[in-house]
Short mmCIF file of C-alpha atoms in Angstrom, two decimals:
data_model
loop_
_atom_site.label_atom_id
_atom_site.label_comp_id
_atom_site.label_asym_id
_atom_site.label_seq_id
_atom_site.Cartn_x
_atom_site.Cartn_y
_atom_site.Cartn_z
CA UNK A 1 31.26 -24.67 22.85
CA UNK A 2 31.14 -24.12 19.09
CA UNK A 3 28.99 -21.27 17.78
CA UNK A 4 28.09 -23.55 14.86
CA UNK A 5 26.33 -26.07 17.12
CA UNK A 6 22.58 -25.83 16.56
CA UNK A 7 19.80 -26.15 19.12
CA UNK A 8 19.00 -29.80 18.41
CA UNK A 9 22.62 -30.91 18.78
CA UNK A 10 23.02 -28.84 21.95
CA UNK A 11 19.87 -30.23 23.55
CA UNK A 12 20.66 -33.81 22.63
CA UNK A 13 24.16 -33.52 24.09
CA UNK A 14 22.84 -31.96 27.31
CA UNK A 15 20.16 -34.63 27.71
CA UNK A 16 22.75 -37.37 27.26
CA UNK A 17 25.08 -35.83 29.82
CA UNK A 18 27.83 -35.26 27.25
CA UNK A 19 27.54 -31.47 27.56
CA UNK A 20 26.70 -29.43 30.64
CA UNK A 21 23.91 -26.91 30.18
CA UNK A 22 25.94 -24.47 32.21
CA UNK A 23 28.82 -24.83 29.74
CA UNK A 24 26.51 -24.18 26.78
CA UNK A 25 25.01 -21.11 28.42
CA UNK A 26 28.34 -19.74 29.61
CA UNK A 27 29.69 -20.03 26.04
CA UNK A 28 26.68 -18.11 24.72
CA UNK A 29 27.14 -15.38 27.33
CA UNK A 30 30.83 -15.11 26.42
CA UNK A 31 29.94 -14.70 22.74
CA UNK A 32 27.37 -12.01 23.60
CA UNK A 33 29.98 -10.12 25.63
CA UNK A 34 32.50 -10.40 22.80
CA UNK A 35 30.29 -9.68 19.78
CA UNK A 36 27.26 -7.67 20.75
CA UNK A 37 29.00 -4.35 21.20
CA UNK A 38 29.33 -4.18 17.41
CA UNK A 39 25.85 -5.50 16.60
CA UNK A 40 23.41 -4.18 19.21
CA UNK A 41 21.29 -7.33 19.17
CA UNK A 42 20.61 -7.52 22.94
CA UNK A 43 18.95 -4.86 25.06
CA UNK A 44 19.04 -6.84 28.31
CA UNK A 45 21.15 -9.82 29.43
CA UNK A 46 20.42 -11.86 32.56
CA UNK A 47 23.63 -13.83 32.98
CA UNK A 48 23.02 -14.73 36.62
CA UNK A 49 19.49 -16.01 35.98
CA UNK A 50 20.55 -17.96 32.89
CA UNK A 51 23.43 -19.70 34.67
CA UNK A 52 21.19 -20.56 37.62
CA UNK A 53 18.59 -22.10 35.30
CA UNK A 54 21.32 -24.03 33.47
CA UNK A 55 22.63 -25.38 36.77
CA UNK A 56 19.12 -26.64 37.54
CA UNK A 57 19.04 -28.50 34.22
CA UNK A 58 22.40 -30.11 34.95
CA UNK A 59 21.05 -31.24 38.33
CA UNK A 60 18.06 -32.86 36.60
CA UNK A 61 20.36 -34.76 34.23
CA UNK A 62 22.49 -35.91 37.17
CA UNK A 63 19.34 -37.31 38.81
CA UNK A 64 18.44 -39.21 35.66
CA UNK A 65 15.54 -36.88 34.78
CA UNK A 66 14.85 -35.63 31.26
CA UNK A 67 14.95 -31.80 31.22
CA UNK A 68 13.16 -31.63 27.88
CA UNK A 69 13.69 -31.40 24.11
CA UNK A 70 15.33 -27.95 24.35
CA UNK A 71 17.54 -28.83 27.32
CA UNK A 72 20.21 -26.22 27.89
CA UNK A 73 19.58 -24.33 24.65
CA UNK A 74 20.44 -20.62 25.07
CA UNK A 75 17.38 -18.63 23.97
CA UNK A 76 17.14 -15.00 22.90
CA UNK A 77 13.74 -13.42 23.54
CA UNK A 78 12.42 -10.59 21.37
CA UNK A 79 11.54 -7.66 23.61
CA UNK A 80 7.91 -7.76 22.46
CA UNK A 81 7.63 -11.02 24.45
CA UNK A 82 7.24 -10.57 28.18
CA UNK A 83 9.47 -12.33 30.70
CA UNK A 84 8.47 -11.78 34.32
CA UNK A 85 11.01 -9.62 36.13
CA UNK A 86 12.72 -8.45 32.93
CA UNK A 87 12.32 -5.06 31.22
CA UNK A 88 9.25 -4.80 29.01
CA UNK A 89 9.73 -1.62 27.00
CA UNK A 90 8.75 -3.04 23.59
CA UNK A 91 11.37 -0.73 22.07
CA UNK A 92 9.48 2.37 23.17
CA UNK A 93 10.44 5.35 25.28
CA UNK A 94 6.85 5.26 26.54
CA UNK A 95 7.62 2.09 28.51
CA UNK A 96 11.31 2.64 29.19
CA UNK A 97 10.89 1.90 32.91
CA UNK A 98 8.34 -0.92 32.71
CA UNK A 99 9.10 -4.37 34.12
CA UNK A 100 7.05 -7.41 33.03
CA UNK A 101 4.83 -9.04 35.66
CA UNK A 102 4.04 -12.08 33.50
CA UNK A 103 5.70 -14.35 30.94
CA UNK A 104 4.47 -14.89 27.39
CA UNK A 105 3.25 -18.41 26.64
CA UNK A 106 5.84 -18.92 23.90
CA UNK A 107 8.64 -18.26 26.38
CA UNK A 108 7.06 -20.20 29.25
CA UNK A 109 6.60 -23.29 27.06
CA UNK A 110 10.15 -23.07 25.74
CA UNK A 111 11.46 -22.86 29.30
CA UNK A 112 9.32 -25.84 30.31
CA UNK A 113 11.02 -27.75 27.48
CA UNK A 114 14.45 -26.90 28.90
CA UNK A 115 15.43 -23.73 27.03
CA UNK A 116 17.43 -21.11 28.92
CA UNK A 117 16.51 -17.47 28.20
CA UNK A 118 19.67 -15.37 28.29
CA UNK A 119 18.28 -11.94 27.43
CA UNK A 120 16.02 -9.67 25.41
CA UNK A 121 16.69 -8.69 21.81
CA UNK A 122 16.00 -5.37 20.13
CA UNK A 123 12.85 -4.42 18.25
CA UNK A 124 11.86 -1.15 16.62
CA UNK A 125 9.20 0.69 18.60
CA UNK A 126 6.22 -1.68 19.04
CA UNK A 127 7.63 -3.68 16.10
CA UNK A 128 6.40 -1.09 13.59
CA UNK A 129 9.32 -1.05 11.13
CA UNK A 130 11.20 -3.48 8.92
CA UNK A 131 14.59 -2.34 10.18
CA UNK A 132 15.68 -2.46 13.81
CA UNK A 133 16.45 0.93 15.29
CA UNK A 134 14.81 2.93 18.05
CA UNK A 135 15.30 6.05 20.11
CA UNK A 136 15.47 3.86 23.20
CA UNK A 137 18.04 1.30 22.08
CA UNK A 138 19.85 2.66 19.03
CA UNK A 139 20.69 0.68 15.89
CA UNK A 140 20.97 -3.09 15.42
CA UNK A 141 23.34 -4.31 12.69
CA UNK A 142 23.60 -7.26 10.33
CA UNK A 143 26.38 -9.75 11.23
CA UNK A 144 27.03 -10.34 7.52
CA UNK A 145 27.54 -6.63 6.82
CA UNK A 146 27.40 -4.34 9.86
CA UNK A 147 26.57 -1.25 7.81
CA UNK A 148 23.35 -2.97 6.69
CA UNK A 149 20.15 -3.78 8.56
CA UNK A 150 19.33 -7.28 9.83
CA UNK A 151 15.73 -6.41 8.96
CA UNK A 152 12.86 -5.99 11.35
CA UNK A 153 11.05 -6.06 13.45
CA UNK A 154 12.73 -9.22 14.81
CA UNK A 155 16.14 -7.87 13.86
CA UNK A 156 17.69 -8.25 17.30
CA UNK A 157 16.91 -11.95 17.43
CA UNK A 158 18.10 -12.37 13.84
CA UNK A 159 21.44 -10.68 14.57
CA UNK A 160 21.88 -12.77 17.73
CA UNK A 161 21.27 -16.05 15.89
CA UNK A 162 23.11 -15.22 12.66
CA UNK A 163 26.23 -14.18 14.58
CA UNK A 164 26.26 -17.43 16.56
CA UNK A 165 25.62 -15.76 19.92
CA UNK A 166 22.65 -18.09 20.44
CA UNK A 167 21.08 -20.80 18.27
CA UNK A 168 17.45 -19.70 18.69
CA UNK A 169 15.59 -16.41 19.07
CA UNK A 170 11.87 -15.74 19.42
CA UNK A 171 10.20 -13.32 17.05
CA UNK A 172 6.92 -11.89 15.86
CA UNK A 173 5.61 -11.44 12.34
CA UNK A 174 2.94 -8.82 11.72
CA UNK A 175 3.89 -7.94 8.13
CA UNK A 176 7.02 -10.01 7.54
CA UNK A 177 8.93 -9.45 10.75
CA UNK A 178 10.25 -13.03 10.95
CA UNK A 179 10.74 -13.62 7.23
CA UNK A 180 12.46 -10.32 6.41
CA UNK A 181 15.18 -10.67 9.10
CA UNK A 182 15.60 -14.32 8.11
CA UNK A 183 16.09 -13.25 4.50
CA UNK A 184 18.69 -10.56 5.31
CA UNK A 185 20.58 -12.69 7.84
CA UNK A 186 20.65 -16.12 6.15
CA UNK A 187 18.27 -17.76 8.61
CA UNK A 188 15.09 -19.82 8.72
CA UNK A 189 12.10 -17.64 9.58
CA UNK A 190 8.73 -19.40 9.74
CA UNK A 191 5.33 -17.75 10.15
CA UNK A 192 2.79 -20.48 10.76
CA UNK A 193 -0.90 -20.54 10.01
CA UNK A 194 -2.58 -17.78 12.02
CA UNK A 195 -2.88 -19.06 15.59
CA UNK A 196 -0.26 -21.78 15.20
CA UNK A 197 1.93 -20.35 17.99
CA UNK A 198 -0.17 -18.97 20.87
CA UNK A 199 0.22 -15.32 21.88
CA UNK A 200 -1.14 -15.32 25.42
CA UNK A 201 -1.38 -14.09 28.04
CA UNK A 202 -2.43 -10.44 27.82
CA UNK A 203 -1.88 -10.20 24.09
CA UNK A 204 -3.33 -6.93 22.80
CA UNK A 205 -4.37 -6.83 19.19
CA UNK A 206 -7.44 -6.53 17.03
CA UNK A 207 -5.87 -6.67 13.56
CA UNK A 208 -5.55 -10.49 13.60
CA UNK A 209 -2.44 -10.43 11.48
CA UNK A 210 0.34 -10.91 14.03
CA UNK A 211 2.03 -14.29 14.34
CA UNK A 212 4.57 -15.49 16.90
CA UNK A 213 7.49 -17.70 15.95
CA UNK A 214 11.21 -18.31 16.01
CA UNK A 215 14.41 -17.56 14.10
CA UNK A 216 16.97 -20.35 13.73
CA UNK A 217 19.83 -21.44 11.52
CA UNK A 218 18.30 -24.83 10.63
CA UNK A 219 14.85 -26.14 9.83
CA UNK A 220 15.28 -28.93 12.36
CA UNK A 221 15.76 -26.31 15.10
CA UNK A 222 12.59 -24.58 13.95
CA UNK A 223 10.45 -27.71 14.09
CA UNK A 224 11.94 -28.80 17.45
CA UNK A 225 11.02 -25.41 18.90
CA UNK A 226 7.54 -25.43 17.34
CA UNK A 227 6.77 -28.86 18.75
CA UNK A 228 7.53 -27.47 22.20
CA UNK A 229 5.43 -24.29 22.02
CA UNK A 230 2.44 -25.00 19.74
CA UNK A 231 -0.98 -25.98 21.04
CA UNK A 232 -4.15 -24.40 22.33
CA UNK A 233 -3.76 -21.67 24.94
CA UNK A 234 -6.84 -20.54 26.84
CA UNK A 235 -5.34 -17.04 26.97
CA UNK A 236 -5.40 -16.77 23.14
CA UNK A 237 -8.79 -17.30 21.51
CA UNK A 238 -7.12 -17.68 18.09
CA UNK A 239 -4.70 -20.42 19.17
CA UNK A 240 -4.85 -23.72 17.30
CA UNK A 241 -4.49 -27.26 18.65
CA UNK A 242 -1.09 -28.86 18.29
CA UNK A 243 -0.83 -30.85 15.04
CA UNK A 244 -1.68 -34.55 15.43
CA UNK A 245 1.79 -35.55 14.21
CA UNK A 246 4.76 -33.61 15.63
CA UNK A 247 6.45 -31.42 13.06
CA UNK A 248 9.76 -33.15 13.68
CA UNK A 249 8.17 -36.40 12.46
CA UNK A 250 5.86 -34.92 9.84
CA UNK A 251 8.56 -33.21 7.81
CA UNK A 252 10.40 -36.53 7.45
CA UNK A 253 7.27 -38.25 6.15
CA UNK A 254 6.10 -35.52 3.75
CA UNK A 255 6.55 -36.54 0.09
CA UNK A 256 7.13 -33.55 -2.18
CA UNK A 257 7.39 -35.47 -5.46
CA UNK A 258 4.78 -34.41 -7.96
CA UNK A 259 3.62 -31.40 -5.95
CA UNK A 260 2.46 -28.48 -8.07
CA UNK A 261 4.82 -25.60 -7.36
CA UNK A 262 4.39 -22.06 -8.70
CA UNK A 263 7.02 -19.34 -8.89
CA UNK A 264 6.16 -15.63 -8.80
CA UNK A 265 8.77 -12.88 -8.47
CA UNK A 266 6.17 -10.19 -7.81
CA UNK A 267 2.73 -11.62 -6.90
CA UNK A 268 1.47 -9.99 -10.08
CA UNK A 269 2.66 -6.45 -9.61
CA UNK A 270 5.06 -5.81 -6.74
CA UNK A 271 8.44 -4.38 -7.82
CA UNK A 272 11.45 -6.63 -7.16
CA UNK A 273 15.12 -5.77 -7.42
CA UNK A 274 16.55 -7.61 -10.48
CA UNK A 275 19.49 -9.07 -8.55
CA UNK A 276 17.20 -10.39 -5.82
CA UNK A 277 14.78 -11.80 -8.39
CA UNK A 278 17.57 -13.59 -10.27
CA UNK A 279 19.08 -15.16 -7.15
CA UNK A 280 15.73 -16.33 -5.82
CA UNK A 281 14.46 -17.61 -9.18
CA UNK A 282 17.59 -19.75 -9.45
CA UNK A 283 16.83 -21.11 -5.98
CA UNK A 284 13.21 -21.80 -6.94
CA UNK A 285 14.28 -23.74 -10.04
CA UNK A 286 16.76 -25.74 -7.96
CA UNK A 287 13.96 -26.58 -5.52
CA UNK A 288 11.68 -27.87 -8.26
CA UNK A 289 14.43 -29.89 -9.95
CA UNK A 290 15.83 -31.28 -6.72
CA UNK A 291 12.58 -32.36 -5.10
CA UNK A 292 10.80 -33.88 -8.08
CA UNK A 293 8.04 -31.30 -7.82
CA UNK A 294 6.23 -30.03 -10.91
CA UNK A 295 6.37 -26.38 -11.85
CA UNK A 296 3.05 -24.82 -12.85
CA UNK A 297 2.15 -21.22 -13.78
CA UNK A 298 1.45 -18.96 -10.81
CA UNK A 299 -1.15 -16.72 -12.41
CA UNK A 300 -1.41 -14.75 -9.17
CA UNK A 301 -2.19 -11.06 -9.11
CA UNK A 302 -2.96 -9.63 -5.69
CA UNK A 303 -4.72 -6.31 -5.32
CA UNK A 304 -3.02 -3.69 -3.21
CA UNK A 305 -4.01 -4.23 0.42
CA UNK A 306 -1.72 -1.71 2.08
CA UNK A 307 -4.52 0.67 3.04
CA UNK A 308 -6.52 -2.22 4.49
CA UNK A 309 -3.55 -3.45 6.50
CA UNK A 310 -2.87 0.01 7.90
CA UNK A 311 -6.53 0.54 8.83
CA UNK A 312 -6.74 -2.80 10.62
CA UNK A 313 -3.50 -2.07 12.49
CA UNK A 314 -4.36 1.43 13.68
CA UNK A 315 -6.35 0.36 16.79
CA UNK A 316 -3.45 -1.79 18.03
CA UNK A 317 -1.02 1.13 17.97
CA UNK A 318 -3.64 3.49 19.42
CA UNK A 319 -4.01 1.09 22.37
CA UNK A 320 -0.33 1.64 23.19
CA UNK A 321 -0.48 5.41 22.80
CA UNK A 322 -3.78 6.47 24.32
CA UNK A 323 -2.63 6.38 27.95
CA UNK A 324 0.96 7.36 27.29
CA UNK A 325 2.56 10.14 29.37
CA UNK A 326 2.25 13.37 27.40
CA UNK A 327 5.87 14.38 28.01
CA UNK A 328 7.11 11.26 26.21
CA UNK A 329 4.88 11.32 23.12
CA UNK A 330 7.24 13.70 21.36
CA UNK A 331 9.96 11.02 21.41
CA UNK A 332 7.81 8.39 19.69
CA UNK A 333 9.01 7.35 16.23
CA UNK A 334 7.21 9.24 13.41
CA UNK A 335 5.86 5.97 11.99
CA UNK A 336 4.17 5.21 15.30
CA UNK A 337 2.88 8.80 15.60
CA UNK A 338 1.29 8.53 12.15
CA UNK A 339 -0.64 5.49 13.35
CA UNK A 340 -1.83 7.52 16.30
CA UNK A 341 -2.95 10.37 14.06
CA UNK A 342 -4.77 7.92 11.80
CA UNK A 343 -6.70 6.60 14.80
CA UNK A 344 -8.35 9.98 15.22
CA UNK A 345 -9.73 9.83 11.67
CA UNK A 346 -10.78 6.16 11.69
CA UNK A 347 -14.43 5.53 10.86
CA UNK A 348 -16.74 2.55 10.32
CA UNK A 349 -16.61 2.82 6.52
CA UNK A 350 -12.82 2.49 6.54
CA UNK A 351 -13.01 -0.59 8.77
CA UNK A 352 -15.65 -2.20 6.54
CA UNK A 353 -13.58 -1.47 3.44
CA UNK A 354 -10.50 -3.02 5.08
CA UNK A 355 -12.32 -6.20 6.04
CA UNK A 356 -13.79 -6.48 2.55
CA UNK A 357 -10.33 -6.09 1.01
CA UNK A 358 -9.07 -8.85 3.28
CA UNK A 359 -11.98 -11.08 2.22
CA UNK A 360 -11.15 -10.53 -1.45
CA UNK A 361 -7.50 -11.39 -0.77
CA UNK A 362 -8.50 -14.64 0.94
CA UNK A 363 -10.76 -15.49 -1.99
CA UNK A 364 -7.99 -14.80 -4.52
CA UNK A 365 -5.53 -17.00 -2.66
CA UNK A 366 -8.10 -19.78 -2.19
CA UNK A 367 -8.58 -19.89 -5.95
CA UNK A 368 -4.83 -19.80 -6.54
CA UNK A 369 -4.09 -22.65 -4.13
CA UNK A 370 -6.62 -24.71 -6.04
CA UNK A 371 -4.15 -24.60 -8.95
CA UNK A 372 -0.92 -25.23 -7.04
CA UNK A 373 0.27 -26.69 -3.73
CA UNK A 374 3.18 -24.37 -2.91
CA UNK A 375 3.94 -20.81 -3.96
CA UNK A 376 7.56 -19.65 -4.18
CA UNK A 377 8.48 -15.94 -4.10
CA UNK A 378 11.34 -13.74 -2.93
CA UNK A 379 11.14 -13.20 0.83
CA UNK A 380 12.25 -9.60 0.37
CA UNK A 381 11.95 -7.39 -2.70
CA UNK A 382 15.15 -5.41 -2.21
CA UNK A 383 18.62 -6.12 -0.84
CA UNK A 384 19.40 -5.22 2.76
CA UNK A 385 19.54 -1.43 3.16
CA UNK A 386 21.48 0.77 5.64
CA UNK A 387 21.12 -0.25 9.28
CA UNK A 388 19.88 3.18 10.33
CA UNK A 389 17.09 3.07 7.73
CA UNK A 390 14.90 4.29 6.22
CA UNK A 391 13.13 1.53 4.32
CA UNK A 392 13.46 1.69 0.52
CA UNK A 393 11.32 4.29 -1.20
CA UNK A 394 12.19 2.94 -4.65
CA UNK A 395 12.60 -0.65 -5.86
CA UNK A 396 13.61 -1.58 -9.41
CA UNK A 397 13.11 2.04 -10.46
CA UNK A 398 9.57 2.22 -9.11
CA UNK A 399 8.54 4.38 -6.13
CA UNK A 400 7.12 2.41 -3.20
CA UNK A 401 5.48 3.32 0.06
CA UNK A 402 5.88 1.32 3.29
CA UNK A 403 3.44 -1.37 2.14
CA UNK A 404 4.80 -1.49 -1.40
CA UNK A 405 8.18 -2.42 0.06
CA UNK A 406 6.54 -5.33 1.95
CA UNK A 407 4.22 -6.49 -0.82
CA UNK A 408 5.48 -10.10 -0.89
CA UNK A 409 5.15 -10.66 2.85
CA UNK A 410 2.26 -8.80 4.50
CA UNK A 411 -0.55 -10.27 2.32
CA UNK A 412 0.06 -13.63 3.98
CA UNK A 413 -0.37 -12.01 7.39
CA UNK A 414 -3.76 -10.73 6.31
CA UNK A 415 -4.71 -14.14 4.90
CA UNK A 416 -3.14 -16.27 7.65
CA UNK A 417 -1.22 -18.62 5.33
CA UNK A 418 1.95 -20.37 6.56
CA UNK A 419 5.14 -19.02 4.99
CA UNK A 420 8.85 -19.51 5.56
CA UNK A 421 12.02 -17.78 4.39
CA UNK A 422 15.10 -19.94 3.80
CA UNK A 423 18.51 -18.71 2.59
CA UNK A 424 18.64 -18.54 -1.22
CA UNK A 425 21.95 -16.75 -1.82
CA UNK A 426 23.35 -13.25 -1.56
CA UNK A 427 22.31 -9.95 -3.11
CA UNK A 428 23.68 -6.48 -2.49
CA UNK A 429 26.18 -7.50 0.19
CA UNK A 430 23.96 -9.65 2.45
CA UNK A 431 21.87 -12.82 2.20
CA UNK A 432 18.48 -12.94 0.54
CA UNK A 433 15.73 -15.51 1.05
CA UNK A 434 13.36 -17.79 -0.81
CA UNK A 435 9.81 -17.61 0.55
CA UNK A 436 7.71 -20.80 0.49
CA UNK A 437 3.98 -20.35 1.08
CA UNK A 438 1.42 -23.09 1.58
CA UNK A 439 -2.28 -23.52 2.23
CA UNK A 440 -3.59 -22.68 5.67
CA UNK A 441 -3.02 -25.53 8.15
CA UNK A 442 -0.49 -27.20 5.83
CA UNK A 443 2.39 -25.94 7.94
CA UNK A 444 4.13 -29.33 7.89
CA UNK A 445 4.28 -29.28 4.09
CA UNK A 446 5.82 -25.80 4.10
CA UNK A 447 8.40 -26.86 6.67
CA UNK A 448 9.15 -30.08 4.77
CA UNK A 449 9.73 -28.01 1.64
CA UNK A 450 12.08 -25.73 3.58
CA UNK A 451 13.99 -28.77 4.87
CA UNK A 452 14.25 -30.18 1.35
CA UNK A 453 15.66 -26.93 0.02
CA UNK A 454 18.07 -26.74 2.95
CA UNK A 455 19.43 -30.15 1.95
CA UNK A 456 19.80 -29.00 -1.65
CA UNK A 457 21.44 -25.67 -0.78
CA UNK A 458 23.01 -25.94 2.69
CA UNK A 459 23.89 -22.60 4.24
CA UNK A 460 27.18 -22.24 6.13
CA UNK A 461 27.07 -22.03 9.91
CA UNK A 462 28.54 -18.90 11.57
#
């Protein structure tokens, strides 16, 4: 089976009986065995379970039953998503021996739609970095340039999809963790409106900035997957109802002509590498010209919210560390340890200040989206950096901290706006992405814009 075949084509062939699910899954497993030694995308592979599930799908087709819209699609699962009976370390030495006793809703719904999970993909410890390396699993590499990072924290899924091992991989996005790997690996990475993809059961988190989603090579794969997993989940109080019109239909009906589109390379102050900015600005101009949209001034200047984001995130990391075995705490990544130290100094004033900063951000973006319908930015501010890390400490000659290096992505986690990265070109030896941001709950418009750009600038399959 061709590595270039996407999820939609695979599922449609399996449902018609023209392709056996077992053949599709076996081909994916063969590619993993052949390629992953150089990339480190997978941390667990369940070949026996995947082939058994694929055989069950083939039996359904033989009986004339429809196995679902994702029939036979090999699926990579980010290790932050639980799959019952599989390891559930979340990239951390603290949980190196843990086995999941439940399955995340996103995975369960994909399986109910016919997808076949083949294994778990690497994440940095608890997803707290924008490159994918951990003490537990080692380094994950970019298929386009193995000395460079595929990004993080969904870097394992990104490497698996970009290399053609599988067509779809689940991911999470707490500060850009879907969009950054999509940018560096030439993929589609969509973070929906907060709550769009449910996070139950047993999701732990108080920051209200983490979004679940998927990495694919095509927008049509993204919307097919979303239509299978979105919808209210009683285990996630933030989950939203499924949209009244399926995304697969809505993006065909969305008319982009005349939309007010703004371009900003820096959201009013974030540093951006000149090569990245030039590539993405060219893509943004092509989008406006090719869709019949109307370019308007951005006029956006976001205040620095890094301190607020860190403060709101501290309790989530503390929850993972507080009951950890003392003899393993010394092996925790320094970034994670710093969160733990910050938890000891957290006070009510800091929490109030963080929530007020978030409220000001939401107000600023509400005013801005009154002046335009879509906002275009780079999806990453710097080219892909070495696979082993660290993250850039300087961009375009300006020093940056962790949050300064993520300044075009994490604000939309705080605000909950839908945003997608689509391949814009190459910079510094690897792909770089165009980010398209829309108003909250206008996910279909953002996805339609991504599909329109994909038609204008098709990206080669692996």
